[in-house]
CSV table of C-alpha atoms in Angstrom, one decimal:
chain,number,residue,atom,x,y,z
A,1,UNK,CA,6.9,-69.6,35.5
A,2,UNK,CA,3.3,-68.5,35.0
A,3,UNK,CA,2.2,-64.9,35.7
A,4,UNK,CA,-1.3,-64.3,37.0
A,5,UNK,CA,-3.7,-64.5,34.0
A,6,UNK,CA,-5.5,-61.3,34.9
A,7,UNK,CA,-2.2,-59.3,34.4
A,8,UNK,CA,-2.3,-60.2,30.7
A,9,UNK,CA,-5.4,-58.0,30.5
A,10,UNK,CA,-3.7,-54.9,31.9
A,11,UNK,CA,-1.3,-52.4,30.6
A,12,UNK,CA,1.2,-50.7,32.9
A,13,UNK,CA,0.6,-47.0,33.7
A,14,UNK,CA,1.9,-44.9,30.8
A,15,UNK,CA,3.1,-41.5,32.1
A,16,UNK,CA,3.2,-38.6,29.7
A,17,UNK,CA,6.5,-37.7,27.9
A,18,UNK,CA,9.0,-35.9,30.1
A,19,UNK,CA,9.4,-32.2,29.4
A,20,UNK,CA,13.0,-32.6,28.4
A,21,UNK,CA,12.1,-35.3,25.9
A,22,UNK,CA,9.4,-33.1,24.3
A,23,UNK,CA,11.8,-30.2,24.1
A,24,UNK,CA,14.4,-32.4,22.3
A,25,UNK,CA,11.9,-34.1,20.0
A,26,UNK,CA,10.3,-30.9,18.7
A,27,UNK,CA,13.2,-28.5,19.1
A,28,UNK,CA,11.5,-26.4,21.6
A,29,UNK,CA,13.0,-24.0,24.2
A,30,UNK,CA,9.9,-24.0,26.5
A,31,UNK,CA,7.4,-26.7,27.3
A,32,UNK,CA,4.4,-26.3,29.6
A,33,UNK,CA,2.9,-29.4,31.2
A,34,UNK,CA,-0.8,-29.2,32.0
A,35,UNK,CA,-1.6,-32.9,31.9
A,36,UNK,CA,-1.3,-34.5,35.4
A,37,UNK,CA,-3.3,-32.0,37.6
A,38,UNK,CA,-0.2,-30.9,39.5
A,39,UNK,CA,0.0,-27.6,41.2
A,40,UNK,CA,1.5,-25.1,38.8
A,41,UNK,CA,2.4,-22.8,41.8
A,42,UNK,CA,4.6,-25.4,43.5
A,43,UNK,CA,4.5,-25.9,47.2
A,44,UNK,CA,4.7,-23.8,50.4
A,45,UNK,CA,8.1,-22.3,51.4
A,46,UNK,CA,7.5,-24.2,54.7
A,47,UNK,CA,8.0,-27.4,52.8
A,48,UNK,CA,11.4,-26.4,51.4
A,49,UNK,CA,12.6,-25.4,54.8
A,50,UNK,CA,11.5,-28.8,56.3
A,51,UNK,CA,13.2,-30.8,53.5
A,52,UNK,CA,16.5,-29.2,54.1
A,53,UNK,CA,16.5,-30.4,57.7
A,54,UNK,CA,15.9,-34.0,56.6
A,55,UNK,CA,18.9,-34.3,54.4
A,56,UNK,CA,21.0,-35.4,57.4
A,57,UNK,CA,18.9,-38.6,57.9
A,58,UNK,CA,19.2,-40.3,54.5
A,59,UNK,CA,20.7,-43.4,55.9
A,60,UNK,CA,17.8,-44.0,58.3
A,61,UNK,CA,14.5,-45.7,57.5
A,62,UNK,CA,11.5,-43.4,57.9
A,63,UNK,CA,9.0,-43.7,60.8
A,64,UNK,CA,6.8,-46.5,59.7
A,65,UNK,CA,3.9,-45.2,61.7
A,66,UNK,CA,4.2,-41.6,60.4
A,67,UNK,CA,3.9,-40.5,64.1
A,68,UNK,CA,4.6,-36.7,63.6
A,69,UNK,CA,2.5,-36.3,60.5
A,70,UNK,CA,-0.2,-38.5,62.0
A,71,UNK,CA,-0.4,-36.2,65.1
A,72,UNK,CA,-0.5,-33.0,63.1
A,73,UNK,CA,-3.0,-34.2,60.5
A,74,UNK,CA,-5.3,-35.7,63.2
A,75,UNK,CA,-5.3,-32.3,65.0
A,76,UNK,CA,-6.0,-30.5,61.7
A,77,UNK,CA,-8.9,-32.8,60.7
A,78,UNK,CA,-10.2,-33.1,64.3
A,79,UNK,CA,-10.1,-36.9,64.2
A,80,UNK,CA,-8.5,-39.7,66.3
A,81,UNK,CA,-4.9,-40.4,65.4
A,82,UNK,CA,-5.9,-44.0,64.8
A,83,UNK,CA,-8.5,-42.9,62.3
A,84,UNK,CA,-5.7,-42.4,59.7
A,85,UNK,CA,-3.8,-44.7,57.3
A,86,UNK,CA,-1.0,-43.3,55.1
A,87,UNK,CA,0.1,-44.4,51.7
A,88,UNK,CA,2.7,-43.7,49.0
A,89,UNK,CA,0.1,-41.5,47.4
A,90,UNK,CA,-3.6,-42.2,47.8
A,91,UNK,CA,-3.1,-44.8,45.0
A,92,UNK,CA,-1.4,-47.0,47.5
A,93,UNK,CA,-4.3,-46.7,49.9
A,94,UNK,CA,-6.6,-47.8,47.0
A,95,UNK,CA,-4.2,-50.8,46.5
A,96,UNK,CA,-4.3,-51.6,50.3
A,97,UNK,CA,-8.1,-51.6,50.3
A,98,UNK,CA,-8.3,-53.7,47.2
A,99,UNK,CA,-5.8,-56.3,48.4
A,100,UNK,CA,-7.6,-56.5,51.8
A,101,UNK,CA,-11.2,-56.9,50.5
A,102,UNK,CA,-11.3,-58.1,46.9
A,103,UNK,CA,-10.9,-61.6,45.5
A,104,UNK,CA,-12.2,-63.8,42.8
A,105,UNK,CA,-15.4,-64.5,44.7
A,106,UNK,CA,-16.3,-60.8,45.1
A,107,UNK,CA,-17.3,-57.8,43.0
A,108,UNK,CA,-16.7,-54.1,43.1
A,109,UNK,CA,-18.7,-51.2,41.8
A,110,UNK,CA,-17.3,-48.0,40.3
A,111,UNK,CA,-18.4,-45.0,38.2
A,112,UNK,CA,-17.2,-44.9,34.6
A,113,UNK,CA,-15.3,-43.0,33.3
A,114,UNK,CA,-13.4,-42.3,36.5
A,115,UNK,CA,-10.0,-42.8,38.1
A,116,UNK,CA,-8.5,-45.9,36.5
A,117,UNK,CA,-6.8,-47.3,39.6
A,118,UNK,CA,-10.0,-48.6,41.0
A,119,UNK,CA,-10.4,-51.0,38.1
A,120,UNK,CA,-6.7,-51.7,37.7
A,121,UNK,CA,-6.4,-53.0,41.3
A,122,UNK,CA,-9.6,-54.9,41.1
A,123,UNK,CA,-8.4,-56.8,38.0
A,124,UNK,CA,-5.2,-57.8,39.8
A,125,UNK,CA,-7.2,-59.2,42.7
A,126,UNK,CA,-9.5,-61.2,40.3
A,127,UNK,CA,-12.7,-59.5,41.4
A,128,UNK,CA,-15.7,-58.9,39.1
A,129,UNK,CA,-15.9,-55.3,38.0
A,130,UNK,CA,-19.2,-53.6,37.7
A,131,UNK,CA,-18.9,-50.2,36.0
A,132,UNK,CA,-21.8,-47.8,36.1
A,133,UNK,CA,-21.8,-45.1,33.4
A,134,UNK,CA,-21.9,-41.5,34.5
A,135,UNK,CA,-25.1,-39.6,33.8
A,136,UNK,CA,-25.3,-37.1,30.9
A,137,UNK,CA,-24.3,-34.2,33.1
A,138,UNK,CA,-21.1,-36.1,34.2
A,139,UNK,CA,-22.4,-37.0,37.7
A,140,UNK,CA,-22.4,-40.4,39.4
A,141,UNK,CA,-25.4,-42.6,38.6
A,142,UNK,CA,-26.0,-43.4,42.3
A,143,UNK,CA,-29.2,-45.3,41.7
A,144,UNK,CA,-27.5,-47.5,39.1
A,145,UNK,CA,-24.7,-48.2,41.6
A,146,UNK,CA,-27.2,-49.1,44.3
A,147,UNK,CA,-28.9,-51.5,41.9
A,148,UNK,CA,-25.6,-53.2,41.1
A,149,UNK,CA,-25.0,-54.2,44.7
A,150,UNK,CA,-25.5,-57.9,45.8
A,151,UNK,CA,-24.2,-60.1,48.6
A,152,UNK,CA,-20.8,-60.5,46.9
A,153,UNK,CA,-20.2,-56.7,46.6
A,154,UNK,CA,-17.2,-55.7,48.7
A,155,UNK,CA,-16.3,-52.1,47.7
A,156,UNK,CA,-18.1,-49.2,46.0
A,157,UNK,CA,-15.8,-46.4,44.7
A,158,UNK,CA,-17.0,-42.8,44.6
A,159,UNK,CA,-14.8,-40.2,43.1
A,160,UNK,CA,-15.9,-36.7,44.1
A,161,UNK,CA,-14.8,-34.4,42.5
A,162,UNK,CA,-14.6,-37.0,39.8
A,163,UNK,CA,-11.5,-37.4,37.6
A,164,UNK,CA,-11.8,-36.6,34.7
A,165,UNK,CA,-15.0,-34.6,34.7
A,166,UNK,CA,-14.6,-32.5,37.8
A,167,UNK,CA,-18.2,-33.1,38.9
A,168,UNK,CA,-19.2,-33.9,42.4
A,169,UNK,CA,-21.8,-35.6,44.6
A,170,UNK,CA,-24.1,-33.3,46.4
A,171,UNK,CA,-24.5,-33.6,50.2
A,172,UNK,CA,-28.2,-34.7,50.2
A,173,UNK,CA,-27.5,-37.3,47.5
A,174,UNK,CA,-24.3,-38.6,49.3
A,175,UNK,CA,-26.2,-39.0,52.6
A,176,UNK,CA,-29.1,-40.8,51.0
A,177,UNK,CA,-26.8,-43.1,49.1
A,178,UNK,CA,-24.8,-44.0,52.2
A,179,UNK,CA,-28.1,-44.8,54.1
A,180,UNK,CA,-29.0,-47.4,51.4
A,181,UNK,CA,-25.7,-49.2,51.1
A,182,UNK,CA,-25.6,-52.5,53.1
A,183,UNK,CA,-23.1,-52.5,56.0
A,184,UNK,CA,-21.1,-55.3,54.4
A,185,UNK,CA,-20.1,-53.0,51.5
A,186,UNK,CA,-17.2,-50.5,52.0
A,187,UNK,CA,-17.9,-47.1,50.5
A,188,UNK,CA,-14.7,-45.3,49.4
A,189,UNK,CA,-15.1,-41.5,48.9
A,190,UNK,CA,-12.1,-40.5,46.9
A,191,UNK,CA,-11.6,-36.8,47.6
A,192,UNK,CA,-8.2,-36.1,46.0
A,193,UNK,CA,-9.3,-32.6,44.9
A,194,UNK,CA,-11.1,-31.8,48.2
A,195,UNK,CA,-9.2,-28.6,48.8
A,196,UNK,CA,-10.3,-27.1,45.5
A,197,UNK,CA,-14.0,-27.5,46.2
A,198,UNK,CA,-16.1,-24.4,46.8
A,199,UNK,CA,-19.6,-25.8,46.2
A,200,UNK,CA,-21.9,-25.1,49.1
A,201,UNK,CA,-23.6,-28.4,48.8
A,202,UNK,CA,-20.5,-30.5,48.8
A,203,UNK,CA,-20.6,-32.9,51.7
A,204,UNK,CA,-18.3,-32.8,54.7
A,205,UNK,CA,-17.8,-36.5,54.9
A,206,UNK,CA,-15.6,-36.8,58.1
A,207,UNK,CA,-18.6,-36.3,60.5
A,208,UNK,CA,-20.4,-39.1,58.6
A,209,UNK,CA,-17.9,-41.6,59.9
A,210,UNK,CA,-19.6,-41.6,63.3
A,211,UNK,CA,-22.8,-43.2,61.9
A,212,UNK,CA,-21.3,-45.1,59.0
A,213,UNK,CA,-18.7,-47.7,59.9
A,214,UNK,CA,-18.4,-48.8,56.2
A,215,UNK,CA,-17.1,-45.4,55.0
A,216,UNK,CA,-13.5,-44.5,54.3
A,217,UNK,CA,-12.3,-41.1,52.8
A,218,UNK,CA,-9.2,-40.7,50.7
A,219,UNK,CA,-7.3,-37.5,50.3
A,220,UNK,CA,-3.8,-36.5,49.2
A,221,UNK,CA,-1.0,-34.0,49.4
A,222,UNK,CA,-0.2,-34.4,45.7
A,223,UNK,CA,-2.7,-31.9,44.3
A,224,UNK,CA,-3.4,-28.6,46.2
A,225,UNK,CA,-0.4,-29.0,48.5
A,226,UNK,CA,1.9,-29.4,45.5
A,227,UNK,CA,3.8,-32.5,46.8
A,228,UNK,CA,3.2,-34.8,43.8
A,229,UNK,CA,6.9,-35.9,43.6
A,230,UNK,CA,6.9,-37.0,47.2
A,231,UNK,CA,3.8,-39.3,47.0
A,232,UNK,CA,1.9,-39.0,50.3
A,233,UNK,CA,-1.8,-39.7,50.5
A,234,UNK,CA,-4.1,-40.9,53.3
A,235,UNK,CA,-7.3,-42.5,54.3
A,236,UNK,CA,-9.7,-41.5,57.1
A,237,UNK,CA,-11.9,-44.2,58.6
A,238,UNK,CA,-13.0,-46.0,61.7
A,239,UNK,CA,-10.0,-47.2,63.7
A,240,UNK,CA,-11.3,-50.8,63.7
A,241,UNK,CA,-11.4,-50.8,59.9
A,242,UNK,CA,-8.0,-49.4,59.5
A,243,UNK,CA,-6.5,-51.9,62.0
A,244,UNK,CA,-8.0,-54.7,59.9
A,245,UNK,CA,-6.4,-53.6,56.6
A,246,UNK,CA,-3.1,-52.4,58.1
A,247,UNK,CA,-1.3,-55.8,57.4
A,248,UNK,CA,-1.7,-55.1,53.7
A,249,UNK,CA,0.4,-51.9,54.0
A,250,UNK,CA,4.0,-52.2,53.1
A,251,UNK,CA,6.5,-51.3,55.9
A,252,UNK,CA,8.1,-47.8,55.7
A,253,UNK,CA,5.8,-47.0,52.8
A,254,UNK,CA,5.9,-43.2,53.2
A,255,UNK,CA,9.4,-41.9,53.0
A,256,UNK,CA,10.9,-39.5,55.5
A,257,UNK,CA,11.0,-36.5,53.1
A,258,UNK,CA,7.3,-37.0,52.3
A,259,UNK,CA,6.3,-37.1,55.9
A,260,UNK,CA,8.3,-34.0,56.8
A,261,UNK,CA,6.9,-32.1,53.7
A,262,UNK,CA,3.3,-33.0,54.4
A,263,UNK,CA,3.5,-32.0,58.0
A,264,UNK,CA,5.1,-28.6,57.1
A,265,UNK,CA,2.5,-28.1,54.3
A,266,UNK,CA,-0.3,-28.4,56.7
A,267,UNK,CA,1.0,-25.4,58.6
A,268,UNK,CA,0.6,-23.0,55.7
A,269,UNK,CA,-3.1,-22.9,54.9
A,270,UNK,CA,-2.7,-19.3,53.6
A,271,UNK,CA,-0.8,-20.9,50.7
A,272,UNK,CA,-3.7,-23.3,50.0
A,273,UNK,CA,-6.2,-20.4,50.1
A,274,UNK,CA,-4.1,-18.5,47.6
A,275,UNK,CA,-3.6,-21.3,45.1
A,276,UNK,CA,-7.3,-22.3,45.3
A,277,UNK,CA,-8.3,-18.7,44.5
A,278,UNK,CA,-5.9,-18.6,41.5
A,279,UNK,CA,-7.3,-21.9,40.3
A,280,UNK,CA,-10.9,-20.5,40.3
A,281,UNK,CA,-9.7,-17.5,38.3
A,282,UNK,CA,-8.1,-19.9,35.8
A,283,UNK,CA,-11.2,-21.9,35.5
A,284,UNK,CA,-13.1,-18.7,34.6
A,285,UNK,CA,-10.6,-18.2,31.8
A,286,UNK,CA,-11.5,-21.5,30.3
A,287,UNK,CA,-15.2,-21.0,30.8
A,288,UNK,CA,-15.1,-17.8,28.8
A,289,UNK,CA,-13.1,-19.5,26.1
A,290,UNK,CA,-15.6,-22.3,25.9
A,291,UNK,CA,-18.6,-19.8,25.8
A,292,UNK,CA,-17.0,-17.8,23.1
A,293,UNK,CA,-16.3,-20.9,20.9
A,294,UNK,CA,-19.5,-22.8,21.7
A,295,UNK,CA,-17.6,-25.7,23.3
A,296,UNK,CA,-19.2,-28.1,25.8
A,297,UNK,CA,-17.5,-28.6,29.1
A,298,UNK,CA,-18.2,-29.9,32.6
A,299,UNK,CA,-18.2,-27.2,35.3
A,300,UNK,CA,-15.3,-28.3,37.5
A,301,UNK,CA,-14.7,-28.4,41.3
A,302,UNK,CA,-11.2,-29.5,40.8
A,303,UNK,CA,-8.0,-28.0,39.3
A,304,UNK,CA,-8.7,-29.2,35.8
A,305,UNK,CA,-11.3,-28.9,33.1
A,306,UNK,CA,-12.6,-31.4,30.5
A,307,UNK,CA,-13.6,-29.7,27.3
A,308,UNK,CA,-15.3,-31.4,24.3
A,309,UNK,CA,-13.7,-30.1,21.0
A,310,UNK,CA,-15.8,-32.3,18.8
A,311,UNK,CA,-12.7,-33.7,17.1
A,312,UNK,CA,-10.2,-36.5,17.5
A,313,UNK,CA,-8.6,-35.9,20.9
A,314,UNK,CA,-5.3,-37.6,20.0
A,315,UNK,CA,-4.9,-35.4,17.0
A,316,UNK,CA,-5.5,-32.3,19.0
A,317,UNK,CA,-3.2,-33.5,21.8
A,318,UNK,CA,-0.5,-34.0,19.2
A,319,UNK,CA,-0.9,-30.6,17.7
A,320,UNK,CA,-0.6,-29.0,21.2
A,321,UNK,CA,2.4,-31.2,22.0
A,322,UNK,CA,4.3,-30.0,18.9
A,323,UNK,CA,3.7,-26.4,20.1
A,324,UNK,CA,5.1,-27.2,23.6
A,325,UNK,CA,1.9,-27.9,25.6
A,326,UNK,CA,1.3,-31.2,27.2
A,327,UNK,CA,-2.3,-32.0,28.1
A,328,UNK,CA,-4.3,-35.2,28.5
A,329,UNK,CA,-6.1,-36.7,25.6
A,330,UNK,CA,-9.6,-37.7,26.5
A,331,UNK,CA,-9.5,-40.8,24.3
A,332,UNK,CA,-7.8,-42.8,27.1
A,333,UNK,CA,-10.3,-41.4,29.6
A,334,UNK,CA,-13.5,-42.4,27.9
A,335,UNK,CA,-14.0,-39.0,26.2
A,336,UNK,CA,-12.6,-39.5,22.7
A,337,UNK,CA,-13.2,-35.9,21.5
A,338,UNK,CA,-12.2,-34.1,24.6
A,339,UNK,CA,-9.1,-32.8,26.3
A,340,UNK,CA,-8.5,-32.7,30.1
A,341,UNK,CA,-6.4,-29.6,30.8
A,342,UNK,CA,-4.9,-28.8,34.2
A,343,UNK,CA,-5.5,-25.2,35.3
A,344,UNK,CA,-2.1,-23.4,35.1
A,345,UNK,CA,-1.0,-19.9,35.9
A,346,UNK,CA,-2.8,-17.1,34.3
A,347,UNK,CA,-0.1,-16.7,31.7
A,348,UNK,CA,0.0,-20.5,31.0
A,349,UNK,CA,-3.8,-20.5,30.6
A,350,UNK,CA,-3.7,-17.4,28.2
A,351,UNK,CA,-1.0,-19.0,26.1
A,352,UNK,CA,-2.7,-22.4,25.6
A,353,UNK,CA,-6.1,-20.8,25.0
A,354,UNK,CA,-4.5,-18.6,22.3
A,355,UNK,CA,-3.1,-21.7,20.6
A,356,UNK,CA,-6.4,-23.6,20.9
A,357,UNK,CA,-8.2,-20.7,19.2
A,358,UNK,CA,-5.7,-21.0,16.3
A,359,UNK,CA,-6.3,-24.8,16.1
A,360,UNK,CA,-10.0,-24.3,16.1
């Protein structure tokens, strides 16, 4: 039996250590996880009520078309119901697009460093990968990405706000970029942190679908909505495009609980406004810390911050871990002297900042 050759070049996703394991290993009574950009404030009470009602249907397959969620989300976004595709997290939508468009005779363009699943899925499909390094300020090198396009280019990935920098593509730049991309190239705007953005010049991309048939937008309920454990993401695009890639979607790919939770979460936008406000306050805590300690960072439009500590990121990560704080080392993200820290509650931010001051 011979496994695909390209899989030998990949490592499976390595999740961080579970909280209970860290407690046991370092004899800790409390561990705070600020590594995966989850919502530290949980999810809306509407979600908990909706989940209780679904417990009676465990023996039934979920609705493969996500009909109720589709109807509610389409109304919320003011789009056609057929302009949506759902996935087991937006990661699966990335997989669906890669499986549908990429092969050994094609190439795909992406920013670097950025979300690793673009590259991971492209490798599996055997496509040529063209990574374009971010500019010094952490933003996408859009000119470099345009220059990398040829007749074999199938997908360009944009991550805005970008993970792990938190930087974004401005509206004027986004529009100009789209106007220059050939129609045979799919542009994916990955907006997993969309709800956190408050920049006035951040583009509203959904209206752009009317004039750009080669655009698809990815969003998720895992971040601001606090539904990471349920895994539900979605894509927004032209109905004809989504019909074409639909066969690559697994049947019943979004479970019943996830569908019910997402539909309920949409109804509580006051919760979203509240947690976004708290996130902005948390970012200010880190900005002050960086200013006081002369540390470089990227201003973030997401719920995390990437800080350069000018020292080995893995060593700093380990020191924090032993004190009960799980963050993300920048070494695996392309920033070997930086840490990516999820914005926590005010108390969590104060605690980890105090420890970072000691370590510095």
